[in-house]
CSV table of C-alpha atoms in Angstrom, one decimal:
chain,number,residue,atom,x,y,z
A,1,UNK,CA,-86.1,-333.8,-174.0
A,2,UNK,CA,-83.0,-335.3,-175.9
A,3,UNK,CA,-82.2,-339.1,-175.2
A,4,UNK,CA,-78.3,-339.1,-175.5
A,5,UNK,CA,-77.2,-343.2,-176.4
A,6,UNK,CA,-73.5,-344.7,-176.5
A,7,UNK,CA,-72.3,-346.7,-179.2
A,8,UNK,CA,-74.3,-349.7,-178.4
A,9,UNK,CA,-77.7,-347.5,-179.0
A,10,UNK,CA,-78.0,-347.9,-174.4
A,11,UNK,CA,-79.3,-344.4,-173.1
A,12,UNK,CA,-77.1,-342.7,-170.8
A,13,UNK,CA,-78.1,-339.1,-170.8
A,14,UNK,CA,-81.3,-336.8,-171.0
A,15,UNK,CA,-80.5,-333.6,-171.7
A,16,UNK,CA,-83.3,-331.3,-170.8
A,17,UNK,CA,-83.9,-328.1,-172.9
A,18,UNK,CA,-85.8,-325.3,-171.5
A,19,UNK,CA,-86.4,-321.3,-171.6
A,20,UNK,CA,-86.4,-318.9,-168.8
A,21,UNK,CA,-88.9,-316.4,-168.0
A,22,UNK,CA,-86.6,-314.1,-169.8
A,23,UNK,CA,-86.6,-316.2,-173.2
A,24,UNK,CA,-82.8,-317.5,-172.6
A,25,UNK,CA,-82.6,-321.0,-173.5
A,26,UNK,CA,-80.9,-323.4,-171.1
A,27,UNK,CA,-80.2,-326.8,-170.9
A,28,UNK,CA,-79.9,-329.4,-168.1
A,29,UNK,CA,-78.1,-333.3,-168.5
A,30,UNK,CA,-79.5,-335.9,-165.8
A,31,UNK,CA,-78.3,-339.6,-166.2
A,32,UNK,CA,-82.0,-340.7,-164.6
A,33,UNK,CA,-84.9,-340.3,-167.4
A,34,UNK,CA,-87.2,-339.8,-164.1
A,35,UNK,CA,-85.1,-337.1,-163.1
A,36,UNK,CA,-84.9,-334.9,-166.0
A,37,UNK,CA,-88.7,-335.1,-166.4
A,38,UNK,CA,-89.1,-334.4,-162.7
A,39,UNK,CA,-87.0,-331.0,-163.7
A,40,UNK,CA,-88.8,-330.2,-166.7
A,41,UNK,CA,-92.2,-330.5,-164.6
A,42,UNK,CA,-90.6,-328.4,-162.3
A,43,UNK,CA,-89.4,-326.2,-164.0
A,44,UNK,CA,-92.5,-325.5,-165.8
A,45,UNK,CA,-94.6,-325.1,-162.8
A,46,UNK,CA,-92.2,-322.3,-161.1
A,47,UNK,CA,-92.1,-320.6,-164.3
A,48,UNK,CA,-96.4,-320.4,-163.9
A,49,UNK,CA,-96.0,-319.7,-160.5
A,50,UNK,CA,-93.3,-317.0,-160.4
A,51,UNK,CA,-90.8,-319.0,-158.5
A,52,UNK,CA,-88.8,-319.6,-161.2
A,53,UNK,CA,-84.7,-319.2,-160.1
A,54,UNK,CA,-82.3,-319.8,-162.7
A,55,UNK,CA,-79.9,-322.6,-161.5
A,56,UNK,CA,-77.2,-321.1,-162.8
A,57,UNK,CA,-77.4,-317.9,-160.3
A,58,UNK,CA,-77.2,-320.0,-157.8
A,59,UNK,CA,-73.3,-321.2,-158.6
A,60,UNK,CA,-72.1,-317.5,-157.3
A,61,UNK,CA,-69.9,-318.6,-154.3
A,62,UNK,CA,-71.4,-317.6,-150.8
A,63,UNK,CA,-67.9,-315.7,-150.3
A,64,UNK,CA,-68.5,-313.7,-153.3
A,65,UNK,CA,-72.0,-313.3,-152.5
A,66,UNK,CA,-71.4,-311.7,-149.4
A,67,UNK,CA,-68.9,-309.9,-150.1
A,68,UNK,CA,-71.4,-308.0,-152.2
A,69,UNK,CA,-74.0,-308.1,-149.9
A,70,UNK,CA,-71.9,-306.6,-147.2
A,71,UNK,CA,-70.7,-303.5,-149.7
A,72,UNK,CA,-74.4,-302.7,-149.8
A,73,UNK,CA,-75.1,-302.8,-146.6
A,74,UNK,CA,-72.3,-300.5,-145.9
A,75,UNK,CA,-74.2,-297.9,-147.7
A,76,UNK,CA,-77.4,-298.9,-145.6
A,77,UNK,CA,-76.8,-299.4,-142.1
A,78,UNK,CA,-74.4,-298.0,-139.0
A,79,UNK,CA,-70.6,-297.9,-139.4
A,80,UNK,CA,-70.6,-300.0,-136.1
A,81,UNK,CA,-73.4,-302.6,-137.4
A,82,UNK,CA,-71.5,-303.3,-140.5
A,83,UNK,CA,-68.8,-303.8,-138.8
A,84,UNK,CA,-70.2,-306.3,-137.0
A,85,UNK,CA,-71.7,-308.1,-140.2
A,86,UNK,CA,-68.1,-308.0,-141.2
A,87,UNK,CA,-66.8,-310.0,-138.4
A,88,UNK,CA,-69.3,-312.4,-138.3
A,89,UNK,CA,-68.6,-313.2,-142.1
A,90,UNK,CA,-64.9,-313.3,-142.0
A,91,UNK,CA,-64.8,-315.1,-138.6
A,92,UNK,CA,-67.3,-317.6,-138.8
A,93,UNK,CA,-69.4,-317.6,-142.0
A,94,UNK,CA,-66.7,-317.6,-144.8
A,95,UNK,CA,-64.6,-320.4,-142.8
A,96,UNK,CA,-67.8,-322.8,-143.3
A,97,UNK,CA,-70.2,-321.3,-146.1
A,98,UNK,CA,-67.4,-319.4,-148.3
A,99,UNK,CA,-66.7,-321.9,-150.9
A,100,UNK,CA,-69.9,-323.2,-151.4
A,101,UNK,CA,-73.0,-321.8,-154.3
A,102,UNK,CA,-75.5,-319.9,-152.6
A,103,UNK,CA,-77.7,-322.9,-154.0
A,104,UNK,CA,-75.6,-325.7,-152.1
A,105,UNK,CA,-76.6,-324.3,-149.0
A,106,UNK,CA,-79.2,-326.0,-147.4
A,107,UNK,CA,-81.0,-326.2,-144.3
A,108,UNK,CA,-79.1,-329.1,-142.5
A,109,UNK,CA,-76.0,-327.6,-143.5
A,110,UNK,CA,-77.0,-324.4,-141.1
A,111,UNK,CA,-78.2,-326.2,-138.6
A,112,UNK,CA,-75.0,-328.0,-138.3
A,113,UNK,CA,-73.2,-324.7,-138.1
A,114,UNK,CA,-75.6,-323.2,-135.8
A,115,UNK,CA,-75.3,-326.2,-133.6
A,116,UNK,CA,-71.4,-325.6,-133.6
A,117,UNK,CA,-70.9,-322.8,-132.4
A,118,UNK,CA,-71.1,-323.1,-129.3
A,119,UNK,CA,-69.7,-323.5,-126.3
A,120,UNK,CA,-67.3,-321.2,-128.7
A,121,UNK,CA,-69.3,-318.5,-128.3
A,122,UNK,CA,-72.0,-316.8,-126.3
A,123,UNK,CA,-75.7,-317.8,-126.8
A,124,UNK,CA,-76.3,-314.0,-127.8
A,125,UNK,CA,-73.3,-313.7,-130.2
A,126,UNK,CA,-74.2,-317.2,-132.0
A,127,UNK,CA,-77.7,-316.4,-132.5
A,128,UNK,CA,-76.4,-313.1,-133.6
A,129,UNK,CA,-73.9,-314.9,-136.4
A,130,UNK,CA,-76.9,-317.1,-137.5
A,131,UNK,CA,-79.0,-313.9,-138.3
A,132,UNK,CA,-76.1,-312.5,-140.4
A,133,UNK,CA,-76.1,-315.5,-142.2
A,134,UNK,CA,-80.1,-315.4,-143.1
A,135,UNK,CA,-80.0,-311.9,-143.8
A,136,UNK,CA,-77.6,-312.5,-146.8
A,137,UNK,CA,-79.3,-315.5,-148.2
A,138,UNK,CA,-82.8,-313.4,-147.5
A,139,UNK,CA,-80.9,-311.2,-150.1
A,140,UNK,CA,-79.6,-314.0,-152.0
A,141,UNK,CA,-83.7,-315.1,-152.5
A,142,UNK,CA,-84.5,-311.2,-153.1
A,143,UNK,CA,-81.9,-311.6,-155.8
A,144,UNK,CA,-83.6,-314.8,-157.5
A,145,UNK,CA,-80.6,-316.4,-156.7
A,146,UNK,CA,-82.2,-319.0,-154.6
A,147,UNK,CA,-85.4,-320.4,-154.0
A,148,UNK,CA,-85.3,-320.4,-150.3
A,149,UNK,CA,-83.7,-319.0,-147.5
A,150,UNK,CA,-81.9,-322.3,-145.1
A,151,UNK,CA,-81.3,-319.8,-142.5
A,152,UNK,CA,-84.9,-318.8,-141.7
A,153,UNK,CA,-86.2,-319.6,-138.0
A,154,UNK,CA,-83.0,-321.4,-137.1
A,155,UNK,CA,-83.1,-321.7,-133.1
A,156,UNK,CA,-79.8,-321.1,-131.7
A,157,UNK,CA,-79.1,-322.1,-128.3
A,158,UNK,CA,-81.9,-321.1,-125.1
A,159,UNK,CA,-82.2,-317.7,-124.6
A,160,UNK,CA,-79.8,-316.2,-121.9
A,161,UNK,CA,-81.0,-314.5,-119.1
A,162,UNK,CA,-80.4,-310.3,-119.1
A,163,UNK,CA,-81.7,-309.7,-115.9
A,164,UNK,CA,-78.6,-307.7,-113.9
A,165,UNK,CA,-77.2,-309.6,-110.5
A,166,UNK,CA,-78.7,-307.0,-107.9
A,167,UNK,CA,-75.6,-308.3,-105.9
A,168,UNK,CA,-73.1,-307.6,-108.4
A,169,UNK,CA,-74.3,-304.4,-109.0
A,170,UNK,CA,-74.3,-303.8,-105.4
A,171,UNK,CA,-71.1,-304.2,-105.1
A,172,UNK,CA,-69.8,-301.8,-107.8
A,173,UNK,CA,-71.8,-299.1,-106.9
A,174,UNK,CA,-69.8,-299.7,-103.3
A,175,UNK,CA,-66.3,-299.2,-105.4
A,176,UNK,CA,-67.3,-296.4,-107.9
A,177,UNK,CA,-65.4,-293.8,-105.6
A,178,UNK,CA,-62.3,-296.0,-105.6
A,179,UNK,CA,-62.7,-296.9,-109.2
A,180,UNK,CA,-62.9,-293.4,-109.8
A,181,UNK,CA,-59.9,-292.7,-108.3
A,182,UNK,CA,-57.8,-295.2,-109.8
A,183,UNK,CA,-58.3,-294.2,-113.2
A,184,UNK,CA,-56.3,-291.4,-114.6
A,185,UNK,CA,-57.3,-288.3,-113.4
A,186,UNK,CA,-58.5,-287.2,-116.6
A,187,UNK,CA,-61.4,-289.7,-117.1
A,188,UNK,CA,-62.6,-289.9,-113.1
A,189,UNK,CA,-65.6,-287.4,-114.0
A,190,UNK,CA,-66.5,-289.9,-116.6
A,191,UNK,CA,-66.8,-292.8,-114.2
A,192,UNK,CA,-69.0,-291.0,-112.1
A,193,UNK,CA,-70.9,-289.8,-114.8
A,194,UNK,CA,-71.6,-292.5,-116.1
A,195,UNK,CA,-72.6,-294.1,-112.7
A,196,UNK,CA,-74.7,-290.8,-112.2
A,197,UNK,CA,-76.8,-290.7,-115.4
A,198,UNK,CA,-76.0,-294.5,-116.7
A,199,UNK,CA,-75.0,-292.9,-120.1
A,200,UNK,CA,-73.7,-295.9,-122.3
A,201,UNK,CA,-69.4,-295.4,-122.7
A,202,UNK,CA,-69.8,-294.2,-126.2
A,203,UNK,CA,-72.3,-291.5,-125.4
A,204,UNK,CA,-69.9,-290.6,-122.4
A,205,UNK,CA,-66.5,-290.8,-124.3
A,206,UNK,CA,-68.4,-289.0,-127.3
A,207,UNK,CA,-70.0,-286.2,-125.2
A,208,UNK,CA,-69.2,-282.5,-125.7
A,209,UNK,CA,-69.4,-279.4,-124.5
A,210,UNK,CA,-72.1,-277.8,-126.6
A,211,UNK,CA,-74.3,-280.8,-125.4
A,212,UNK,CA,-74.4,-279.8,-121.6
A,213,UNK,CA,-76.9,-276.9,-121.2
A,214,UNK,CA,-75.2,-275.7,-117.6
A,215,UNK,CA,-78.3,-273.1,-116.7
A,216,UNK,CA,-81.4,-275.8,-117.5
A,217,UNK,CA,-79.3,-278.9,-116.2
A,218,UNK,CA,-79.4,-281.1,-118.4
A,219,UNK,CA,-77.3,-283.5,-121.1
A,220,UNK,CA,-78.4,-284.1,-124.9
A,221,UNK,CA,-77.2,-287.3,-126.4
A,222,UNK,CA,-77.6,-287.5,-130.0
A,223,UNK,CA,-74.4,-289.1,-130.9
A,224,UNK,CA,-71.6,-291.2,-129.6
A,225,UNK,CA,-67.7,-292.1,-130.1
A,226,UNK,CA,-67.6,-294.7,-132.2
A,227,UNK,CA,-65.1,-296.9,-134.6
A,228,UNK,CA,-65.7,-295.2,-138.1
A,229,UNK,CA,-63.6,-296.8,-141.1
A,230,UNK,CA,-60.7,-297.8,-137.8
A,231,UNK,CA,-60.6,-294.6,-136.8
A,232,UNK,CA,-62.4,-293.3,-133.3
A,233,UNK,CA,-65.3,-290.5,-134.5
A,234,UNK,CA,-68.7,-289.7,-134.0
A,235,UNK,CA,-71.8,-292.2,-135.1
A,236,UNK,CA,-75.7,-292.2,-133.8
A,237,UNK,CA,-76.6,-293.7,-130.8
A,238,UNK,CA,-77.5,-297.8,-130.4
A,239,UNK,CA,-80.9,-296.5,-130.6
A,240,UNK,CA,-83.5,-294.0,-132.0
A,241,UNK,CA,-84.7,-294.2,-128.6
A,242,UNK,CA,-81.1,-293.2,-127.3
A,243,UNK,CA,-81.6,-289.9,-128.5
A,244,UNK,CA,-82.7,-288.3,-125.3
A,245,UNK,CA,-82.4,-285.1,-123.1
A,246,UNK,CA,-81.4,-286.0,-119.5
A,247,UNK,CA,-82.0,-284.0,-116.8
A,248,UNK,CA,-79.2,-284.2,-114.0
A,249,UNK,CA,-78.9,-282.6,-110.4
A,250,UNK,CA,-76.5,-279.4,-109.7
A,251,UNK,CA,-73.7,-282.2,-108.5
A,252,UNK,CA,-73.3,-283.5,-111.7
A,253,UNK,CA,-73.5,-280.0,-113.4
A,254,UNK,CA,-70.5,-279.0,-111.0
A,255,UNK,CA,-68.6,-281.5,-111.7
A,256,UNK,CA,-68.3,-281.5,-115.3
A,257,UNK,CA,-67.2,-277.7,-114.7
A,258,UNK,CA,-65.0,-278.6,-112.1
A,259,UNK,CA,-63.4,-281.3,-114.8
A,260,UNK,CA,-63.6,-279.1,-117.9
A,261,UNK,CA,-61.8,-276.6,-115.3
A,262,UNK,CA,-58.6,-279.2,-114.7
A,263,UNK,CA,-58.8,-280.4,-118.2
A,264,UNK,CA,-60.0,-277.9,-120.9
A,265,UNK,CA,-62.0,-279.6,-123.9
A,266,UNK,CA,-60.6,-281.9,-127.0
A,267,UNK,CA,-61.0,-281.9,-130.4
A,268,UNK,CA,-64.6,-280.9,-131.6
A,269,UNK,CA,-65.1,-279.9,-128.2
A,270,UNK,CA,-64.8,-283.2,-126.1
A,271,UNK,CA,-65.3,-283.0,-122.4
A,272,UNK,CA,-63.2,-286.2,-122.0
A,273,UNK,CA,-60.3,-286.9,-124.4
A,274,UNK,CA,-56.6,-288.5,-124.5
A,275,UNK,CA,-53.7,-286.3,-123.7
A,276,UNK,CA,-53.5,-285.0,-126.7
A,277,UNK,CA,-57.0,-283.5,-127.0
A,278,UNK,CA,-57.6,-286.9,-129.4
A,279,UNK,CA,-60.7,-288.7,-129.0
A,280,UNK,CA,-60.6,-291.8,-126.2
A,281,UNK,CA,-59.9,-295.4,-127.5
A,282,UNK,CA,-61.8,-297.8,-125.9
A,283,UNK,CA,-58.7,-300.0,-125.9
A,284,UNK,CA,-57.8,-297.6,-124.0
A,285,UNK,CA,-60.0,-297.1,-121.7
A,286,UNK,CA,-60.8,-300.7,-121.4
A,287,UNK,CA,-57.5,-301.3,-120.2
A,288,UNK,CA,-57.2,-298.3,-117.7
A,289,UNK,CA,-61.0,-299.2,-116.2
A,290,UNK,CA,-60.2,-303.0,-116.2
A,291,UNK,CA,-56.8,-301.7,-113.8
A,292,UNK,CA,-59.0,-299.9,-111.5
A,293,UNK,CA,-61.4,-303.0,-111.3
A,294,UNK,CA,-58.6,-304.9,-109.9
A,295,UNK,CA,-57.0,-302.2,-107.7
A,296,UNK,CA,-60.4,-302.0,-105.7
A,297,UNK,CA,-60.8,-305.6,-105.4
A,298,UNK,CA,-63.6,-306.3,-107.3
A,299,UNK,CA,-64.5,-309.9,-108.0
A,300,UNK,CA,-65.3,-311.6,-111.4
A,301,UNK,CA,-66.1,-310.0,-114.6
A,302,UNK,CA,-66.5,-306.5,-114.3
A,303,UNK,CA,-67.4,-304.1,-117.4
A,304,UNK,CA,-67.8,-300.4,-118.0
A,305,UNK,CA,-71.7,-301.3,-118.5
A,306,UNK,CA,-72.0,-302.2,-114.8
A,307,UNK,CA,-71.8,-298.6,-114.1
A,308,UNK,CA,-74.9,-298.2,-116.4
A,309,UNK,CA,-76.7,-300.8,-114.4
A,310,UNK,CA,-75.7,-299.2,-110.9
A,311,UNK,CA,-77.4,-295.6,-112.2
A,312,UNK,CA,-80.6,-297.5,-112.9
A,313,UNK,CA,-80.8,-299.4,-110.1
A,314,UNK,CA,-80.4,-296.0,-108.1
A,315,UNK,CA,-83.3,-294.3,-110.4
A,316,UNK,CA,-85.5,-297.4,-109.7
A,317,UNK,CA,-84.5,-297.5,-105.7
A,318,UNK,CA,-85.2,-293.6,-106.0
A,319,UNK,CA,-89.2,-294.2,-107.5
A,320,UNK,CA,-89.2,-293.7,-110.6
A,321,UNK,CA,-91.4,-295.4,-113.0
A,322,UNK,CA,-90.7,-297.9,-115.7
A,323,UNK,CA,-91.2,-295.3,-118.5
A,324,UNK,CA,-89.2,-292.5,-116.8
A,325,UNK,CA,-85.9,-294.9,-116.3
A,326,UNK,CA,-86.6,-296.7,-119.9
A,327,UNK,CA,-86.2,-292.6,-120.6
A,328,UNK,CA,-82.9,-291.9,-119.0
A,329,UNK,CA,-81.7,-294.9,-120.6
A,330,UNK,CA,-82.5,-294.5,-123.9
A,331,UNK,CA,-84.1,-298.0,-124.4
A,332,UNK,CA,-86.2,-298.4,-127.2
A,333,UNK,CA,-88.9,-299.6,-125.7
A,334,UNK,CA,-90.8,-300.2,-121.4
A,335,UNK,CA,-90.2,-304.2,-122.1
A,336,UNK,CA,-86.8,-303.8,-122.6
A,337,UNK,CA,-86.4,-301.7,-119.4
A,338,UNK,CA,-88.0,-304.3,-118.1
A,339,UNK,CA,-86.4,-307.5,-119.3
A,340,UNK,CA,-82.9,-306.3,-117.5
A,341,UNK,CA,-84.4,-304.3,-114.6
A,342,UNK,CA,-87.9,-305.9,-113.9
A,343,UNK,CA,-86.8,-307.8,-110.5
A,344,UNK,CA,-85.1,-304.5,-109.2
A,345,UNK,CA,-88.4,-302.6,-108.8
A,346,UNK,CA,-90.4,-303.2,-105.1
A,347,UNK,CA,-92.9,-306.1,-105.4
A,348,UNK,CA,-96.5,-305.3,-104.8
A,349,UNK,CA,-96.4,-306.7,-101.1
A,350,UNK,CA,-93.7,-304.3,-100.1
A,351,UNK,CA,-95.6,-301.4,-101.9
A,352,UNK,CA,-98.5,-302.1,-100.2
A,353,UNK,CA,-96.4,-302.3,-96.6
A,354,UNK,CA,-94.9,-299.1,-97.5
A,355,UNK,CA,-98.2,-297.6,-98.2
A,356,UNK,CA,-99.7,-298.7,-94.8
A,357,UNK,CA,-96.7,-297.6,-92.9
A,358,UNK,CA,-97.0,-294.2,-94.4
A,359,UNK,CA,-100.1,-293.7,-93.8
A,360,UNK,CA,-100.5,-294.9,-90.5
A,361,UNK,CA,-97.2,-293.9,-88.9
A,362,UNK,CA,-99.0,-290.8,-87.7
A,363,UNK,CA,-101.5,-292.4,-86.1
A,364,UNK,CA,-99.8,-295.7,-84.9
A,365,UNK,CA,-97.1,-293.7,-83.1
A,366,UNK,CA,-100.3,-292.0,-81.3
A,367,UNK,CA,-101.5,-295.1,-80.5
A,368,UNK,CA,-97.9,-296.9,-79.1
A,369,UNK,CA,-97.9,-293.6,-76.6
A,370,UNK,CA,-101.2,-294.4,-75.4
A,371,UNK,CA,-100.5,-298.0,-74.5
A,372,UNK,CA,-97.3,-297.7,-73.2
């Protein structure tokens, strides 16, 4: 360590001299004695221990960085994903984070953010934001560009509540008809499709002809419409699990016929496109399905998905079993079935009064005769 003095012979500087694992030689100035040798310690021990990140790295901007990052992941992950990594950088994480080394971050710093966001945003989204922001620095760490990650196990906000309201949902499934109706003409086979087989509105909007086997009745969903590059095309489902085969009654066969009879397949074979034959924009039908909404008087926020939840609270009202709607659905798993649906499905004390009643109705009406 080098003891730099002013004119007087009074130490002002250490300047520390070291060598990376690499064999690059670096140097570090501290005005503190103690805190040079604390670095050279330090330094020393990380360099044992395989910890060692070179300061330096650490000086790359977190815009810069993510920029980066986010090219990669473009290669990686879903069109639709990365463009949601995308927003949550430009929006939110650039704003705060952008100027700042990757090295400057710390953990305070996040928790601040994370603290911020809301009431801005919705629990889910903000906890949502905070994971893009760990995933990069998680890279940023992978990269030996920082030590740490700041953004690990940062609690955003309680977790929200999925579970459907059974009463909203009621009350939908009591306008489908009329929704149906008030949409253009085109697209009403899709709203009951969708109400029919709870398909998500990208596997509807993205379904075609070839994936509708007429004779065995049923629908393959292996794709759906999606925004590719800001242009509407075809991307894999949410899921792995949303690759399915659903099987569907002779009414639902009939009236995709029926509709494909009116209005003769789009591009690539789509049962339900624009005009044109082009592929539908969700602006577009956002703005169509939102107008039916309010023509049949439907209260509050009402969304396309609703007409998901009204199929599976009919498959659930109709018997079937956790696994066998988790199924039709596509989730990827019985617990998230569960999480949304689990208060929709009959509780054990009206199973087992259903299950007396059926049994004994035979008898019990026997029995009523005889005493009356």
């Amino acid at each position: 360590m080098t003891t730099i003095k002013d004119r007087n012979g009074r130490a002002v500087k250490h300047r520390v001299r070291y060598r990376t694992p690499d064999g690059a030689s670096r140097s570090r100035t501290f005005t503190k004695k103690a805190d040079a040798e604390a670095f050279l310690v330090s330094t020393e021990h990380r360099k044992r221990t395989g910890e060692y990140v070179d300061p330096t790295a650490g000086r790359m901007t977190f815009a810069e960085y993510s920029e980066r990052w986010l090219e990669r992941k473009r290669q990686t992950v879903k069109v639709t994903t990365a463009q949601t990594f995308a927003a949550h950088i430009r929006k939110h994480l650039v704003p705060t984070f952008g100027p700042l080394g990757l090295s400057a971050i710390d953990r305070e710093s996040v928790k601040a953010f994370a603290g911020g966001l809301q009431p801005g945003v919705q629990p889910t989204t903000a906890r949502a934001i905070v994971f893009t922001l760990a995933a990069v620095l998680r890279e940023a760490v992978d990269d030996g560009r920082i030590v740490k990650n700041p953004a690990e196990r940062i609690k955003v906000g309680a977790k929200t509540e999925r579970r459907v309201d059974p009463r909203h949902i009621a009350q939908v499934a009591g306008k489908v008809t009329g929704i149906a109706e008030a949409v253009p003409a085109r697209w009403r086979a899709a709203v009951l499709l969708m109400a029919s087989t709870g398909l998500r509105l990208g596997e509807c909007l993205g379904l075609t002809v070839d994936r509708v086997d007429f004779l065995r009745r049923t629908i393959g969903i292996d794709r759906q419409l999606a925004n590719v590059a800001g242009q509407t095309g075809f991307g894999t489902p949410k899921t792995k699990a949303g690759i399915r085969t659903i099987p569907v009654p002779a009414q639902v066969v009939e009236l995709l016929a029926a509709h494909l009879a009116a209005y003769p397949a789009g591009e690539d074979g789509l049962i339900f496109s624009m005009e044109n034959g082009r592929p539908v924009t969700r602006s577009r039908w956002s703005d169509n399905y939102r107008a039916a909404c309010a023509t049949v008087g439907l209260e509050g926020r009402t969304r396309t998905h609703d007409l998901r939840h009204v199929a599976a609270s009919s498959l659930i009202a109709g018997g079937l079993s956790v696994a066998a709607v988790q199924a039709v659905l596509g989730h990827a798993s019985p617990a998230e079935t569960l999480d949304v649906y689990t208060h929709l499905w009959p509780t054990d004390e009206e199973r087992t009064r259903g299950a007396i009643e059926a049994a004994s109705s035979g008898w019990m009406n026997h029995a009523n005769e005889a005493v009356s």
